[in-house]
Short mmCIF file of C-alpha atoms in Angstrom, two decimals:
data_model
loop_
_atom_site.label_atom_id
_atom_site.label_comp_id
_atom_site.label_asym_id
_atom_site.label_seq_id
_atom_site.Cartn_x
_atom_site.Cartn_y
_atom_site.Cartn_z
CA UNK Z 431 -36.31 25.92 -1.40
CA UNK Z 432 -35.01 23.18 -3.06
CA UNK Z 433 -31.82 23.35 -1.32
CA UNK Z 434 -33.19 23.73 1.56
CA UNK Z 435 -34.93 20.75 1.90
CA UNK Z 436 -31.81 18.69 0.42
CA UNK Z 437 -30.16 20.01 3.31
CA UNK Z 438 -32.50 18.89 5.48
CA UNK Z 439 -32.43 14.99 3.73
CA UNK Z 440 -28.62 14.74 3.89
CA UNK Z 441 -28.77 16.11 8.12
CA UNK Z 442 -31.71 13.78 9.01
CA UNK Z 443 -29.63 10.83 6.94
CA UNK Z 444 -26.63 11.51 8.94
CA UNK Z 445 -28.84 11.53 12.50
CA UNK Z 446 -29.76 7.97 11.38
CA UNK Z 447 -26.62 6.98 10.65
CA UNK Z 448 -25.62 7.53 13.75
CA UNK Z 449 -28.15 5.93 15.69
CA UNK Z 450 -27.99 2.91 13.67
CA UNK Z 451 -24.15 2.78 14.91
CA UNK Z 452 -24.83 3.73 18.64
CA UNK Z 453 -27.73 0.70 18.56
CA UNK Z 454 -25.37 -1.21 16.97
CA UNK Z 455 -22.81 -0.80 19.60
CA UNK Z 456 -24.66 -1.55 22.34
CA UNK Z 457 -23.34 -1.07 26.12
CA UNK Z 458 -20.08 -0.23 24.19
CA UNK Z 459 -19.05 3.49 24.63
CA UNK Z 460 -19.05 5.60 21.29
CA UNK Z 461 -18.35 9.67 21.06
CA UNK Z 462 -22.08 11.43 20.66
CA UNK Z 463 -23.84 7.86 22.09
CA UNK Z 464 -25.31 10.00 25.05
CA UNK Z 465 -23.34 8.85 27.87
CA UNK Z 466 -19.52 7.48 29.21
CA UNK Z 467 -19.02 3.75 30.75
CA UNK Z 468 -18.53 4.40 34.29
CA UNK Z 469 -15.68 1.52 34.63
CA UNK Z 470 -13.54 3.72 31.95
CA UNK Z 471 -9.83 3.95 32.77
CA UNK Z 472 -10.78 2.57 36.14
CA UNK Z 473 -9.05 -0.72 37.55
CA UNK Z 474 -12.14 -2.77 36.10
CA UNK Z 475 -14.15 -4.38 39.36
CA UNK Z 476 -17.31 -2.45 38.58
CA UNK Z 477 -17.58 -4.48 35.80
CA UNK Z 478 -17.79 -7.96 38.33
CA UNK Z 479 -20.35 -9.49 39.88
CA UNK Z 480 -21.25 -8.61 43.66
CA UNK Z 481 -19.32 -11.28 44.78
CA UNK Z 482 -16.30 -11.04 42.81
CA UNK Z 483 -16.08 -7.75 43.84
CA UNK Z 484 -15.90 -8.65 47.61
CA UNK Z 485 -13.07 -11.27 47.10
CA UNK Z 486 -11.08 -9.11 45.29
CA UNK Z 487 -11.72 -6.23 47.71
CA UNK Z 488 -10.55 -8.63 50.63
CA UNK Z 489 -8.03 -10.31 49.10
CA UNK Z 490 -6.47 -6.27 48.48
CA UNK Z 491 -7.53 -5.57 52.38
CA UNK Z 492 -5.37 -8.59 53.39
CA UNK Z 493 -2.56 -8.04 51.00
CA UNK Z 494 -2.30 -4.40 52.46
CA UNK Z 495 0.69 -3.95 55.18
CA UNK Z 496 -0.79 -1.10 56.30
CA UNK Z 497 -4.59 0.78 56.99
CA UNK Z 498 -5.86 4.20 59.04
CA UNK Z 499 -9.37 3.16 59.88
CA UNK Z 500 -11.71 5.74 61.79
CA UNK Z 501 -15.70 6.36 62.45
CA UNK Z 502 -18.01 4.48 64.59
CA UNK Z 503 -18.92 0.44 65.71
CA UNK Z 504 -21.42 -0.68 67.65
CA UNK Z 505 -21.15 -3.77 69.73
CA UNK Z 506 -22.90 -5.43 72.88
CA UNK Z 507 -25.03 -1.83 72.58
CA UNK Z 508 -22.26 0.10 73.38
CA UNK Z 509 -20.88 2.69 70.41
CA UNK Z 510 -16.76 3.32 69.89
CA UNK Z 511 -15.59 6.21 67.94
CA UNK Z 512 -12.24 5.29 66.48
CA UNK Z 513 -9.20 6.20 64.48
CA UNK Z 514 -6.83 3.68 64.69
CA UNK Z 515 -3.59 2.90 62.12
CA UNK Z 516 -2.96 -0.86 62.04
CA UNK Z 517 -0.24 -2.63 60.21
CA UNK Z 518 0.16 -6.50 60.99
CA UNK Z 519 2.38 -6.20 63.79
CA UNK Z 520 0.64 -3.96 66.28
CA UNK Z 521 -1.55 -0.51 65.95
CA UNK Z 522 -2.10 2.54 67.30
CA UNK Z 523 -5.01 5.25 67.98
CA UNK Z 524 -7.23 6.60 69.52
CA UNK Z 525 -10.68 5.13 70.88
CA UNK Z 526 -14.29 6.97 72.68
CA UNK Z 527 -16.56 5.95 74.17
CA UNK Z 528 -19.59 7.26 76.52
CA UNK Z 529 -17.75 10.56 77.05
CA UNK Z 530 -14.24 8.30 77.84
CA UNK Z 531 -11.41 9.00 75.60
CA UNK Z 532 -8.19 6.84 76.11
CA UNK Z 533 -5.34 5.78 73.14
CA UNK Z 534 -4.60 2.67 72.64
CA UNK Z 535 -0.98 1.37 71.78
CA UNK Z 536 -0.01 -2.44 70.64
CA UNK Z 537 3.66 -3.21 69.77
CA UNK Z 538 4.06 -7.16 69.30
CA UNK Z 539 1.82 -8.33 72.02
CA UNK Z 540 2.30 -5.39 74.20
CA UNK Z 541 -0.39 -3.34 74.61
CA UNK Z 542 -0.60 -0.08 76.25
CA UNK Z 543 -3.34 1.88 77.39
CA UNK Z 544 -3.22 5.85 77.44
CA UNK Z 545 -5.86 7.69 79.21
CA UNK Z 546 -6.04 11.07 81.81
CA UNK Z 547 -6.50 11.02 85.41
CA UNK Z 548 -10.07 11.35 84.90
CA UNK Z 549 -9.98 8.16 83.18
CA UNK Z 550 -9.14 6.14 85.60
CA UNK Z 551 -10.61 7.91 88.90
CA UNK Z 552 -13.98 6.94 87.14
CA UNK Z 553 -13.06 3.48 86.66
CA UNK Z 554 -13.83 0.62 88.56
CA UNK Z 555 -11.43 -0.92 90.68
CA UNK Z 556 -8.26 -0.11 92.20
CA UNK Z 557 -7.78 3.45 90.93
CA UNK Z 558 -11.53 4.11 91.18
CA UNK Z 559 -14.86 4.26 92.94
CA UNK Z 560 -12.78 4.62 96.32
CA UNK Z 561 -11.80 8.13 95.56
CA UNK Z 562 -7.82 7.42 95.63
CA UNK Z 563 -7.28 9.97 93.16
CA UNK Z 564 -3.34 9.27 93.66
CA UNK Z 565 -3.55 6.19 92.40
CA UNK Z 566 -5.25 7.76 89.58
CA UNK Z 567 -2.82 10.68 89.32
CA UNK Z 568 -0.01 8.04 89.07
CA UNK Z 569 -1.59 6.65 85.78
CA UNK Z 570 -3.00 9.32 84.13
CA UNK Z 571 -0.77 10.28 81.02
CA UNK Z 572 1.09 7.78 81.22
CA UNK Z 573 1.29 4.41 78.51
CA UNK Z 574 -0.18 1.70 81.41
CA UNK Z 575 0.83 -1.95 80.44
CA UNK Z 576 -1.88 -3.79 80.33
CA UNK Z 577 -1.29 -7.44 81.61
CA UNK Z 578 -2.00 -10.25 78.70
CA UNK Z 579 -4.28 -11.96 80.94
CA UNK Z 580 -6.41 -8.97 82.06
CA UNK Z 581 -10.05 -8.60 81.03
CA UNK Z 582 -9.43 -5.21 79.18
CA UNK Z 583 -6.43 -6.59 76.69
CA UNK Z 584 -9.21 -8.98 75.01
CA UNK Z 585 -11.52 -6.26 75.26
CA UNK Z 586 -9.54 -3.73 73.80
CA UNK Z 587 -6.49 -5.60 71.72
CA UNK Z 588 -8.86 -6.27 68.54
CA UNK Z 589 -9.29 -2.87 68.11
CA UNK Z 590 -5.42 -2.85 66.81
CA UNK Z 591 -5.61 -5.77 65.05
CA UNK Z 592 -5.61 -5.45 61.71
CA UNK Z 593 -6.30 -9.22 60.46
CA UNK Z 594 -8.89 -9.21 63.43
CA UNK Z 595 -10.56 -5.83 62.56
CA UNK Z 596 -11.18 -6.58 59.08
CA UNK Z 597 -11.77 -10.00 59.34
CA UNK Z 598 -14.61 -8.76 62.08
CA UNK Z 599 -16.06 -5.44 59.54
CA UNK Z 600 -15.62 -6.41 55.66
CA UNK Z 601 -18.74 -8.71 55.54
CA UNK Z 602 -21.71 -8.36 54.37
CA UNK Z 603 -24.97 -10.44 55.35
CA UNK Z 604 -27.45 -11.53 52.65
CA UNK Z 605 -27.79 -11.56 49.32
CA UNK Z 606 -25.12 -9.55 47.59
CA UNK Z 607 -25.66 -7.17 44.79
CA UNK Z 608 -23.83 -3.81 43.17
CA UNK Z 609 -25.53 -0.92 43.86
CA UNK Z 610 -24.47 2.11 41.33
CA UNK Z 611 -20.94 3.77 41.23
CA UNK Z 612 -20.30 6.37 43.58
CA UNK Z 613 -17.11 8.76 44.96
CA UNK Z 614 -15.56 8.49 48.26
CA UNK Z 615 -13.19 11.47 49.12
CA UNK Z 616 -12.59 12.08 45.62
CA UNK Z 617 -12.17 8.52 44.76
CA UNK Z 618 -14.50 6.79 42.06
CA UNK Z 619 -16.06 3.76 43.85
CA UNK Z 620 -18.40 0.63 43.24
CA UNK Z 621 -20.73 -0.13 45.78
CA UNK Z 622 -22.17 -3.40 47.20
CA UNK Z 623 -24.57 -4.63 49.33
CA UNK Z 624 -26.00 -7.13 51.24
CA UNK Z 625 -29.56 -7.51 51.34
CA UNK Z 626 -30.42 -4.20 49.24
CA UNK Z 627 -28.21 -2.38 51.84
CA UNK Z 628 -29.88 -4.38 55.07
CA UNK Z 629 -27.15 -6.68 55.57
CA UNK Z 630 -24.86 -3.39 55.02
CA UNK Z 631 -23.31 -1.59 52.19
CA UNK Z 632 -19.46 -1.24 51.44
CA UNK Z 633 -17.77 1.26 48.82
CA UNK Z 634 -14.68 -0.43 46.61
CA UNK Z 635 -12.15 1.91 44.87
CA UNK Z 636 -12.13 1.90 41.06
CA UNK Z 637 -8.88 3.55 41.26
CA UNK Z 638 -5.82 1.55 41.82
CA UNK Z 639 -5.90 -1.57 44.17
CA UNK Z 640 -9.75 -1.97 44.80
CA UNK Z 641 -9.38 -1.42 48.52
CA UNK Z 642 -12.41 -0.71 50.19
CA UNK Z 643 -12.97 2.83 51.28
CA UNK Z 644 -16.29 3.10 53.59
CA UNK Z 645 -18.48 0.42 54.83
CA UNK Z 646 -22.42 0.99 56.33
CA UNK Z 647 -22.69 -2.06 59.06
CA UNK Z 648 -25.49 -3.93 58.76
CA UNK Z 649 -28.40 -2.69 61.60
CA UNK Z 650 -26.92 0.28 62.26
CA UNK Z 651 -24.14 -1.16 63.83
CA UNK Z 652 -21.62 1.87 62.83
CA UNK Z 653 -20.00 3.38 59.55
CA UNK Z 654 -16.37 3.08 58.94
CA UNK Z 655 -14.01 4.55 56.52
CA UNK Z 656 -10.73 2.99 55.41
CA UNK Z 657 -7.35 5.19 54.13
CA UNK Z 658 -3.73 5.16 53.92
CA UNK Z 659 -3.57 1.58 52.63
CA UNK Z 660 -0.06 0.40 52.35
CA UNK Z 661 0.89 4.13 53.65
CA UNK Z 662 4.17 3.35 56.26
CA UNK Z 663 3.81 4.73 59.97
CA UNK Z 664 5.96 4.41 63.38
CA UNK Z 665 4.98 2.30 65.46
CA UNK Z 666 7.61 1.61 68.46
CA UNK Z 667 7.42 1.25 72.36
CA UNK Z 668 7.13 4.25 74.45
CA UNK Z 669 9.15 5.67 76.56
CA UNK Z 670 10.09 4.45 79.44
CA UNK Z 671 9.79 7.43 81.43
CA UNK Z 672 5.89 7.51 80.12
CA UNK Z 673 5.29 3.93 80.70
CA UNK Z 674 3.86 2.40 84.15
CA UNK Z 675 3.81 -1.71 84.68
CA UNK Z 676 0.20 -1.70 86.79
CA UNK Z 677 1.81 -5.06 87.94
CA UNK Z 678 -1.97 -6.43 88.50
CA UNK Z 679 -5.45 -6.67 87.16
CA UNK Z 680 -6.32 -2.97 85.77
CA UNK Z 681 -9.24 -0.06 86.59
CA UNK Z 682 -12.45 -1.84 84.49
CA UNK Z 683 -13.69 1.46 82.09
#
């Protein structure tokens, strides 16, 4: 019995021991402490403040020659699905909206606009609303040059921007704050907010360059995610066999 409850004395000594040691180290992370710091082996912005966080996630964004963003935005009320890869000197992708599906091409300042028959029988203008489904026929399929000066290349040449894009999507309204760490396709994140999530949420990576990965706009303006940063694509001019020079104001989608 007596052995026994020296046993007992020396196990209930050690158990204190140990206690006194994981007080002791505080946040710091210790083997049998009763949990892992999240931010180990990682690239070390979870440990930042909110705001930190974003610069260095933008500075990384802007530093990056090359992105594949896809998912949804919302703007003027209308939604756009895309999935778009953008490096600095042009983009290309594809973009829906309201049942409409065209691709979108930029190489330099040249942008191209890829759509079916359908596409442009439907629109208004020229090639639409008057039934002259051969003018239609002429540019469906094909990589239409869209005139610098025509209402649809500012409408539709941000969406291959990269600078424009991001400068446009990786902001967050409010008061900014870290909101837990979290995994994005396998990737350990750190996410922020604006607002407690009401001026929109944005997921970092912990892994590597802290690029961000998916970002919840503010009012339910759309979710995006962002991949393939720095990851080299083609990006040349078409064709010209699949390329037609409208020569004047284009169809309005």
């Amino acid at each position: 019995m007596t052995a026994i409850l020296q046993g007992r004395t020396r196990r209930a000594h050690r158990a204190t021991l140990v206690g006194a040691a994981c007080a002791v180290a505080g946040a710091a992370v210790l083997s049998g402490c009763g949990g892992e710091d999240p931010d180990a082996g990682t690239n070390g912005v979870g440990r930042l403040p909110a705001d930190r966080i974003q610069a260095r996630t933008r500075a990384a964004a802007d530093a990056a020659p090359m992105v594949r963003l896809s998912g949804s935005v919302v703007t003027s009320g209308r939604t756009y699905r895309l999935d778009m890869r953008l490096k600095d000197d042009g983009g290309i992708g594809s973009v829906t909206s309201r049942g409409a599906a065209f691709r979108l091409l930029r190489v330099g300042t040249q942008l191209y606009l890829k759509a079916d028959a359908d596409f442009w029988a439907q629109a208004d203008g020229p090639a639409g609303g008057s039934g002259d489904a051969g003018a239609a026929g002429k540019l469906g399929g094909k990589y239409v040059k869209v005139p610098q000066g025509d209402p649809a290349y500012k409408k539709f040449s941000g969406f291959t921007d990269k600078d424009v894009l991001l400068d446009g999507l990786l902001t967050l309204h409010g008061t900014l704050a870290t909101d837990g760490h979290h995994e994005q396709a396998g990737t350990r994140t750190i996410r922020i907010t604006g607002d407690k999530g009401a001026g929109g949420a944005l997921d970092v990576s912990l892994q590597g360059d802290p690029y961000p990965l998916r970002l919840v706009r503010a009012g339910g303006a759309g979710t995006l995610r962002f991949s393939d940063w720095g990851k080299d694509f083609r990006l040349a001019q078409p064709d010209g066999s699949q390329t037609v020079d409208y020569g004047k104001q284009l169809p309005a989608s």
